[in-house]
GROMACS .gro file of C-alpha atoms in nm:
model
  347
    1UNK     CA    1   3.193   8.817 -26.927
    2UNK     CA    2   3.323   8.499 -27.093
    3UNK     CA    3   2.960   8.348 -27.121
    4UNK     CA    4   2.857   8.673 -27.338
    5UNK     CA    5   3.175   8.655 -27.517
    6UNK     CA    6   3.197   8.249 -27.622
    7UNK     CA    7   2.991   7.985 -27.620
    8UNK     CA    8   3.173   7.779 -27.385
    9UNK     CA    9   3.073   7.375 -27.284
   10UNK     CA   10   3.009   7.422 -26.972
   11UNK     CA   11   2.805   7.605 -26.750
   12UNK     CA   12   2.860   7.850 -26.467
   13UNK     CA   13   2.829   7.569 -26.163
   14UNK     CA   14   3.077   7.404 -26.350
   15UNK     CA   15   3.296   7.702 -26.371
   16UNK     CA   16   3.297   7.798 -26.054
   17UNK     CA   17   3.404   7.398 -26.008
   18UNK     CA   18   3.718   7.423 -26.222
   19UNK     CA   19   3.786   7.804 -26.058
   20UNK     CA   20   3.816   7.653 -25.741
   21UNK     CA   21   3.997   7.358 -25.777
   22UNK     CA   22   4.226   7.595 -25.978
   23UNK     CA   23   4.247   7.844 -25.688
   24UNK     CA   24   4.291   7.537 -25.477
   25UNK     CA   25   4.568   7.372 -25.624
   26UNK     CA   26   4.800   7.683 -25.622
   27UNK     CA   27   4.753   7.729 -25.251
   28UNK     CA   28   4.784   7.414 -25.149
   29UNK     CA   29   5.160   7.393 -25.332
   30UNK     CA   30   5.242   7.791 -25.154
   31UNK     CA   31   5.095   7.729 -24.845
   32UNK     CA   32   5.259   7.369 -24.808
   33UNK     CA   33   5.581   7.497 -24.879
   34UNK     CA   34   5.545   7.808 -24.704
   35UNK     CA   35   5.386   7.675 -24.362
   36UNK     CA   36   5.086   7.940 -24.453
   37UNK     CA   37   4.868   7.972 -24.128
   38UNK     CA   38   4.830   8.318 -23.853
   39UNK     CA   39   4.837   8.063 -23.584
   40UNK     CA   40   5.197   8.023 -23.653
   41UNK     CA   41   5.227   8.393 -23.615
   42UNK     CA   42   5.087   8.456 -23.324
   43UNK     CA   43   5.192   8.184 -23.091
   44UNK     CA   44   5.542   8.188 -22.928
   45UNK     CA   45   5.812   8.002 -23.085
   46UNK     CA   46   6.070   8.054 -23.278
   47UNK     CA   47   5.938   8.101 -23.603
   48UNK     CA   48   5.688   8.350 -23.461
   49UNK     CA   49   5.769   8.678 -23.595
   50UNK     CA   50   5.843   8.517 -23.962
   51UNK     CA   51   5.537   8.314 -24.018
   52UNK     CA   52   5.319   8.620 -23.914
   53UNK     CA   53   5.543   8.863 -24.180
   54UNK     CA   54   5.457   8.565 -24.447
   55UNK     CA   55   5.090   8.602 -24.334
   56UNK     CA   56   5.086   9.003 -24.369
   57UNK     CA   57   5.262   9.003 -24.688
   58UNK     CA   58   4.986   8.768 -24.853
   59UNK     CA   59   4.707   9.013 -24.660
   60UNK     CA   60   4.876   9.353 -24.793
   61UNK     CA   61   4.905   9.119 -25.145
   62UNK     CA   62   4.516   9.068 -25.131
   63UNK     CA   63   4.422   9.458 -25.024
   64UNK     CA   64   4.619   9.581 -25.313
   65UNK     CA   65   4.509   9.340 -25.582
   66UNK     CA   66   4.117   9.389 -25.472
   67UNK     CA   67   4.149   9.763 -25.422
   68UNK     CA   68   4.260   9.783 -25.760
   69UNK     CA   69   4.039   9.573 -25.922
   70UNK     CA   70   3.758   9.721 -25.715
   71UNK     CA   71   3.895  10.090 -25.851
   72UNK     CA   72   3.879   9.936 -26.207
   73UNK     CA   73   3.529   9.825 -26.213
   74UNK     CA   74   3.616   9.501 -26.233
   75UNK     CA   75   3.474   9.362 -25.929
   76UNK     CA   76   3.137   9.482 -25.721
   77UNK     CA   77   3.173   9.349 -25.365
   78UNK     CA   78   2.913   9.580 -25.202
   79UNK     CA   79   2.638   9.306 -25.213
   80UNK     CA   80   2.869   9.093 -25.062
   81UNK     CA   81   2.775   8.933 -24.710
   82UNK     CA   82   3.043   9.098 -24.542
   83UNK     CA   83   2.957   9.446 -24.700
   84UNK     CA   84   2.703   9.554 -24.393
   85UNK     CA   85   2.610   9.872 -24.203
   86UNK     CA   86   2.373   9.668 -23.949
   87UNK     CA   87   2.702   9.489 -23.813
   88UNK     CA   88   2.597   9.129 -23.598
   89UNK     CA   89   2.863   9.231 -23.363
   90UNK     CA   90   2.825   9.005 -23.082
   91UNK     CA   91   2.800   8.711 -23.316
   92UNK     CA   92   3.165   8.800 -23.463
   93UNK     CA   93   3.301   8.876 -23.180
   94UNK     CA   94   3.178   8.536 -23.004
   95UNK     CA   95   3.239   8.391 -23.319
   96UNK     CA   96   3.659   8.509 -23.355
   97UNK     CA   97   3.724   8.456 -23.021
   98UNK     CA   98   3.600   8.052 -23.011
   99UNK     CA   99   3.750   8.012 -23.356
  100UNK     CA  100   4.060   8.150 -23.189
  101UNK     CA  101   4.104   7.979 -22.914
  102UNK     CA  102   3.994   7.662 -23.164
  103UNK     CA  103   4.295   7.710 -23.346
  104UNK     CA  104   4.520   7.741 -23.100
  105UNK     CA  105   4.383   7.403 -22.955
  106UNK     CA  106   4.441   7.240 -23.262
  107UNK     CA  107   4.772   7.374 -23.362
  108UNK     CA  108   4.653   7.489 -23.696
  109UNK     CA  109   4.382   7.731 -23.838
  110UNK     CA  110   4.130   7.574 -24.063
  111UNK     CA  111   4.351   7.683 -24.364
  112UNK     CA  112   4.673   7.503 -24.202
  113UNK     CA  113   4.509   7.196 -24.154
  114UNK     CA  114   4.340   7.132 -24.431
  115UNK     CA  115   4.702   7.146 -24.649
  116UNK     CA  116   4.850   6.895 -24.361
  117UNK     CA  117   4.529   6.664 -24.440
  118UNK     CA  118   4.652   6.647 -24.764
  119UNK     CA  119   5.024   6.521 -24.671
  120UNK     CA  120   4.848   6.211 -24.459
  121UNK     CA  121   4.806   6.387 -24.085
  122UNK     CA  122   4.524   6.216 -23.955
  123UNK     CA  123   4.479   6.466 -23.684
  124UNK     CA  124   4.402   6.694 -23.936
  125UNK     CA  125   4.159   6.495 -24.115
  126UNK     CA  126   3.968   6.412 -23.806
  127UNK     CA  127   3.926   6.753 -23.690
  128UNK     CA  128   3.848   6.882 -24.042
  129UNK     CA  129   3.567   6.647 -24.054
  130UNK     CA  130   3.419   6.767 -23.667
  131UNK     CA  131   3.498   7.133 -23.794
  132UNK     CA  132   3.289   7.054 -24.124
  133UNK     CA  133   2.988   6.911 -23.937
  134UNK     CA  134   2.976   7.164 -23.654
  135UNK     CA  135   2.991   7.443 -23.932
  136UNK     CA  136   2.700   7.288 -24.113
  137UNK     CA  137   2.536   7.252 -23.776
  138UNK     CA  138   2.537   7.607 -23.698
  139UNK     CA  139   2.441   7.679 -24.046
  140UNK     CA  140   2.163   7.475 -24.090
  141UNK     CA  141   2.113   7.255 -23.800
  142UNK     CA  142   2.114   7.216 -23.420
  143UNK     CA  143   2.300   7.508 -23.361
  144UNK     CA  144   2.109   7.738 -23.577
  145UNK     CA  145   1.897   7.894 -23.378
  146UNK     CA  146   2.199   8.014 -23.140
  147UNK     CA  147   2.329   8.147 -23.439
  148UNK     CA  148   2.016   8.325 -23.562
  149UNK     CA  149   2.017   8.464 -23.145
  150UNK     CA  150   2.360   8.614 -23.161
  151UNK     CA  151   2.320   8.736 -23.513
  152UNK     CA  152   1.999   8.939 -23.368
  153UNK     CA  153   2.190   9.153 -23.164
  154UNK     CA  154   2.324   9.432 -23.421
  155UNK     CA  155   2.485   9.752 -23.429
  156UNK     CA  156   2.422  10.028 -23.697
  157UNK     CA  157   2.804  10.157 -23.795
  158UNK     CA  158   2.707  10.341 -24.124
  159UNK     CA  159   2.983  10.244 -24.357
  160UNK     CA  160   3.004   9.889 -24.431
  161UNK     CA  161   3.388   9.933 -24.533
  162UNK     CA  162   3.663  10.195 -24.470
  163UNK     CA  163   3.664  10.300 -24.866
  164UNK     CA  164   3.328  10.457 -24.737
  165UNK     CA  165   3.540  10.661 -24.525
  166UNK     CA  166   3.695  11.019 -24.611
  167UNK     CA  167   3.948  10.983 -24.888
  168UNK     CA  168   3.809  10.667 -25.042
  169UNK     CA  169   3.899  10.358 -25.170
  170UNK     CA  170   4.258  10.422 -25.296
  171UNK     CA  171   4.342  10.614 -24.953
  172UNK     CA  172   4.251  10.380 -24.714
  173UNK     CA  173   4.406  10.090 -24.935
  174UNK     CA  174   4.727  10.254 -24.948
  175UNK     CA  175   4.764  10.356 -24.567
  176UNK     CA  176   4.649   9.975 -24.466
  177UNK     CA  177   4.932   9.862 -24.730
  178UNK     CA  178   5.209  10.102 -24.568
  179UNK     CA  179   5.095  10.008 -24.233
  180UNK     CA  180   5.114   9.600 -24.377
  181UNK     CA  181   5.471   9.699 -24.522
  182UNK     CA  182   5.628   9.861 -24.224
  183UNK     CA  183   5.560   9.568 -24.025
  184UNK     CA  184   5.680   9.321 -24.278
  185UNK     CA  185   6.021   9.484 -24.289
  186UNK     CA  186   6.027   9.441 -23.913
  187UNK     CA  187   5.940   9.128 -23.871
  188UNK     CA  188   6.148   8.984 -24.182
  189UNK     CA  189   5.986   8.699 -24.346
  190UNK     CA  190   6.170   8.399 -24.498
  191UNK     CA  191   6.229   8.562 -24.891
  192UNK     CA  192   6.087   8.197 -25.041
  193UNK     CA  193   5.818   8.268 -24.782
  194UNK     CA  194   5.746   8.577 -24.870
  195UNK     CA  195   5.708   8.554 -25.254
  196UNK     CA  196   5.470   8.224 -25.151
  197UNK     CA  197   5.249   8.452 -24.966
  198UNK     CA  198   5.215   8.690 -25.267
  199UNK     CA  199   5.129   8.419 -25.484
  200UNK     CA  200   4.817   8.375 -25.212
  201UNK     CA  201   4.725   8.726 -25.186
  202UNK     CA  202   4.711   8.703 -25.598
  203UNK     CA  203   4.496   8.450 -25.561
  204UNK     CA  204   4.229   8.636 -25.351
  205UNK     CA  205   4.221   8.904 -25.584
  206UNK     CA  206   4.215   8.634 -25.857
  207UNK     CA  207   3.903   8.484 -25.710
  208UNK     CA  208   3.728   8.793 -25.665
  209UNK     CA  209   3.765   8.879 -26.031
  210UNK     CA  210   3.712   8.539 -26.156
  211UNK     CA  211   3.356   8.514 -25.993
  212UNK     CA  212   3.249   8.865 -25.979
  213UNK     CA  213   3.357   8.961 -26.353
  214UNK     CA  214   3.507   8.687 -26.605
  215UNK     CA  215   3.261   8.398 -26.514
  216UNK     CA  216   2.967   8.625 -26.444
  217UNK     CA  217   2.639   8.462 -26.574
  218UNK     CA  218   2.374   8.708 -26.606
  219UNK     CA  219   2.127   8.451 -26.673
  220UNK     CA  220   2.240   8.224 -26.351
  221UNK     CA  221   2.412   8.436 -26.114
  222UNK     CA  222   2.607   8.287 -25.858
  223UNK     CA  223   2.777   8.423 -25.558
  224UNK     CA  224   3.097   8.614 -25.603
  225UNK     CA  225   3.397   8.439 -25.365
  226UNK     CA  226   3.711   8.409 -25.314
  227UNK     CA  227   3.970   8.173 -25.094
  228UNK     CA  228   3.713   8.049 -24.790
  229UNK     CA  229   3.752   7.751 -24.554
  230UNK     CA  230   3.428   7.782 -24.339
  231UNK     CA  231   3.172   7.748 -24.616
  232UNK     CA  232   3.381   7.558 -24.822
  233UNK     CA  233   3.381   7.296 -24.593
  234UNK     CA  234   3.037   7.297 -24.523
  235UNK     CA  235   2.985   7.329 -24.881
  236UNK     CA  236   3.176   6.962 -24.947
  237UNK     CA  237   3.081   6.810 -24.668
  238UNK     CA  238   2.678   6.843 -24.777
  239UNK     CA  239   2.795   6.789 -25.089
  240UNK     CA  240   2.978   6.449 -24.978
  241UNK     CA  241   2.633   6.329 -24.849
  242UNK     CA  242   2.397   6.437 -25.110
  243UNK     CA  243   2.583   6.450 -25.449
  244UNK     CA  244   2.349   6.300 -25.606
  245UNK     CA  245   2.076   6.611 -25.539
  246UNK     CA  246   2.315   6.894 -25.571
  247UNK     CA  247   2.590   6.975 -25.787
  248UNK     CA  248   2.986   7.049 -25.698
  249UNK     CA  249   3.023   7.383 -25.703
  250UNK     CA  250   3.324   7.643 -25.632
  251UNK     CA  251   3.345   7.517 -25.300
  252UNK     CA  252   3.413   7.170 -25.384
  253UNK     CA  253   3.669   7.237 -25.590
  254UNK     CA  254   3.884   7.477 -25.394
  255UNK     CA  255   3.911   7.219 -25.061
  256UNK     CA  256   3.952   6.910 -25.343
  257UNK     CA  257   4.254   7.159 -25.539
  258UNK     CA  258   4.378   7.254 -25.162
  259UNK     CA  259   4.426   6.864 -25.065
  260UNK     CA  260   4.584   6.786 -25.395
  261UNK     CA  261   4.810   7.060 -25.421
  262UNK     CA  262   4.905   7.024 -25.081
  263UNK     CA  263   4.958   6.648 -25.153
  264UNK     CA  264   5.170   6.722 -25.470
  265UNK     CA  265   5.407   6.974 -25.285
  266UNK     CA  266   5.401   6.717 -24.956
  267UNK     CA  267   5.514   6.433 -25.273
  268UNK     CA  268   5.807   6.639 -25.451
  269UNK     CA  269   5.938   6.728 -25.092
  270UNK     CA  270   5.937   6.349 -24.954
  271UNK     CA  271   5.695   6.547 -24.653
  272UNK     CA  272   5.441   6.331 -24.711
  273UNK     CA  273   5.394   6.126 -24.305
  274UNK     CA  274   5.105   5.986 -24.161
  275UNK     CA  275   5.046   6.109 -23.818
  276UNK     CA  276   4.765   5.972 -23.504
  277UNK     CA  277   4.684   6.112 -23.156
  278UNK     CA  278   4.898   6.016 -22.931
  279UNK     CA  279   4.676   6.013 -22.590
  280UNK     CA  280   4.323   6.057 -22.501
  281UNK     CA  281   4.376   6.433 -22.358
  282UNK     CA  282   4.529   6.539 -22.713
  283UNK     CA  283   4.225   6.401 -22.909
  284UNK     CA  284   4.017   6.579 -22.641
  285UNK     CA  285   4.196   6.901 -22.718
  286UNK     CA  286   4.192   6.877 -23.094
  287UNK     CA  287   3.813   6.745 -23.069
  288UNK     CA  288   3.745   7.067 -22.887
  289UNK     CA  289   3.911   7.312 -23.109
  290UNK     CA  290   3.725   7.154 -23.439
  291UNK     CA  291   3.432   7.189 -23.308
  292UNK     CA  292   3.483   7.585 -23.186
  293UNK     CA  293   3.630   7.687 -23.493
  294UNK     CA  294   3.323   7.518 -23.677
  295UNK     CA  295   3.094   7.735 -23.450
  296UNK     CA  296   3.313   8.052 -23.446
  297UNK     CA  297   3.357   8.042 -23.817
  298UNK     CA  298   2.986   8.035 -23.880
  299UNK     CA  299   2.935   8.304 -23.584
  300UNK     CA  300   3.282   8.542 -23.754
  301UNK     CA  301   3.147   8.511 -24.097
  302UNK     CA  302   3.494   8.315 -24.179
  303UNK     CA  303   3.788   8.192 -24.053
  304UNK     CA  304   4.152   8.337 -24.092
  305UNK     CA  305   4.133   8.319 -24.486
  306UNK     CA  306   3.805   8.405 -24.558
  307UNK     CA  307   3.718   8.682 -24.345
  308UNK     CA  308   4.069   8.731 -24.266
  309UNK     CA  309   4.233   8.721 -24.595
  310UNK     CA  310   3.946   8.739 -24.849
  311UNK     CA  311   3.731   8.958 -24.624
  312UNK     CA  312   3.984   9.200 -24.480
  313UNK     CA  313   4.075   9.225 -24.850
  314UNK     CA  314   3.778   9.446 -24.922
  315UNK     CA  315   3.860   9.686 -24.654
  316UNK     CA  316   3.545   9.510 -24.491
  317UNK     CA  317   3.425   9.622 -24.130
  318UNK     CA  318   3.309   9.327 -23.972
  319UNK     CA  319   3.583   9.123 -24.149
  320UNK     CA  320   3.793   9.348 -23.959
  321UNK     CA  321   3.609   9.316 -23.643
  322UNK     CA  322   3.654   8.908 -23.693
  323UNK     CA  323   4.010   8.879 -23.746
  324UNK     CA  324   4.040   9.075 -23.428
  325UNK     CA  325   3.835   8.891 -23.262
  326UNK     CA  326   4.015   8.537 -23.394
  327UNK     CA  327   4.355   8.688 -23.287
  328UNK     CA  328   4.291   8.822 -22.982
  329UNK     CA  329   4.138   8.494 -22.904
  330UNK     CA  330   4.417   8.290 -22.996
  331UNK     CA  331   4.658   8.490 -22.851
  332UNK     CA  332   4.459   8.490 -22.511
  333UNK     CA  333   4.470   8.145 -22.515
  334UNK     CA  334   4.841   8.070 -22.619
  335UNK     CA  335   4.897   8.331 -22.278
  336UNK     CA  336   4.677   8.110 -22.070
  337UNK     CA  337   4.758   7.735 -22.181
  338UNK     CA  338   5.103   7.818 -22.322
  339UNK     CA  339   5.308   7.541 -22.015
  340UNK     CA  340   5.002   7.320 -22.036
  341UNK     CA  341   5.076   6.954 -22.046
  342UNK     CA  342   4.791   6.955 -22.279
  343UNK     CA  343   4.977   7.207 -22.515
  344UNK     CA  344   5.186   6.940 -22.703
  345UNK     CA  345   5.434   6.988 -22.965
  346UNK     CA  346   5.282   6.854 -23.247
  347UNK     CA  347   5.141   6.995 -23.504
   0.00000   0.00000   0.00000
């Protein structure tokens, strides 16, 4: 839209660039402040019930604002990757459940520890960089062919989303959003929270639009996205090693906007610590987890935020399928390692 309407001075690589660091920024500062991650939610403790309220109201946030924009034209998704009838199901499945367990391994979903990379934990930074390279691995590399095995193994479902269902788009939106709601008010987010994780569900919808509508190139299409860890990583990390061949694009900028808003936030609210191992069987563990959510990501078609936030957003089938897959891993593993020794309490 805006390249038919002005001549602007740059081009659509280099939109999609300043979109995501943009997009990145803003949820690095909410989800710093906010603690942002499903892991949280899922896991016992005794911010449990909370932090998974916070992480529902930024999911209903997303289903509204992408219904709607969906209803208004503003936004095609049906091309997107997600958007299939020939469902891989035994790749997601495979896929959510190692990415769950992952995250439960590593204290943090991909999401989570990307914004504590930013405030100096070293952890994080270490497992980011195994989850980045296992990710590419299974995209492109060593692991491909796996990949390309599972991903063989389909099942026809007919509707690629539930707006395909009876009663349509609006319907299905609006029972997901009451379902979303009831179980907000039950489990009673933090209010500060709360309006944090509306400000991330704005900015799923925001991405959709942004890509799919405002900064549409007919000339040089790119992919419509929104908030993504899985092949945003694996997006900067190739990038990292071969700049000089391809350009920065939206995924770049989002995981560069996520580390600097999340080292902004971590700045203005002194939070800012470095953070190491502390034995050889925590490294093990966290070495582990990187590299199964790197795998499972690939295998889910996302991670918590981008199937489960961005995908789920779209009323999406298999997105579905993954972030049921993720949590039922997760939670099967926080059942069976929950009084490990290995299970510290850091994070």
């Amino acid at each position: 839209m805006l390249f038919d309407l002005y001549d602007l001075p740059f081009d659509g690589q280099a939109a999609h660039l300043y979109l995501g660091l943009g997009l990145g920024l803003l949820f690095g500062i909410a989800a710093q402040i906010s603690r942002f991650c499903l892991r949280r939610g899922l896991v016992a403790g005794p911010d449990r019930a909370p932090a998974l309220g916070t992480w529902l109201t930024a999911l209903a946030t997303a289903i509204a604002v992408t219904s709607a924009a969906t209803w208004l034209g503003w936004v095609d998704l049906s091309d997107h990757r997600l958007m299939t009838t020939e469902l891989p199901l035994l790749a997601i499945v495979v896929g959510g459940l190692a990415f769950g367990i992952g995250m439960v391994l590593t204290r943090g979903c991909v999401s989570r520890l990307t914004v504590l990379g930013g405030t100096g934990n070293l952890r994080a930074l270490t497992v980011l960089l195994i989850f980045a390279l296992v990710a590419h691995a299974t995209l492109k590399g060593v692991f491909a062919p796996l990949r390309v095995a599972l991903g063989s193994v389909t099942t026809e479902t007919g509707i690629a989303s539930l707006a395909e269902l009876p009663g349509g788009l609006l319907t299905w939106a609006a029972l997901a959003i009451a379902a979303l709601v009831t179980a907000i008010a039950m489990l009673r987010p933090r209010p500060l929270h709360a309006a944090l994780a509306v400000v991330i569900g704005l900015l799923v919808g925001l991405g959709w639009v942004a890509t799919g509508w405002l900064l549409l190139d007919e000339f040089d299409p790119l992919p419509v996205q929104s908030l993504a860890f899985t092949s945003t990583w694996a997006d900067s990390l190739f990038w990292t090693v071969a700049s000089s061949s391809i350009p920065a694009g939206f995924g770049v900028g989002m995981i560069g906007g996520v580390f600097g808003g999340a080292f902004l936030s971590g700045l203005l609210r002194r939070e800012l610590r470095f953070a190491s191992f502390e034995d050889a069987p925590q490294t093990l563990r966290y070495v582990a987890g990187g590299a199964l959510m790197g795998f499972g990501g690939v295998l889910a078609g996302g991670c918590t935020v981008g199937a489960g936030l961005s995908g789920v957003s779209m009323l999406s089938i298999a997105a579905i399928v993954a972030l049921v897959s993720i949590t039922s891993g997760a939670l099967l593993t926080d059942r069976v390692l929950g009084r490990s020794p290995l299970m510290q309490p850091a994070e």
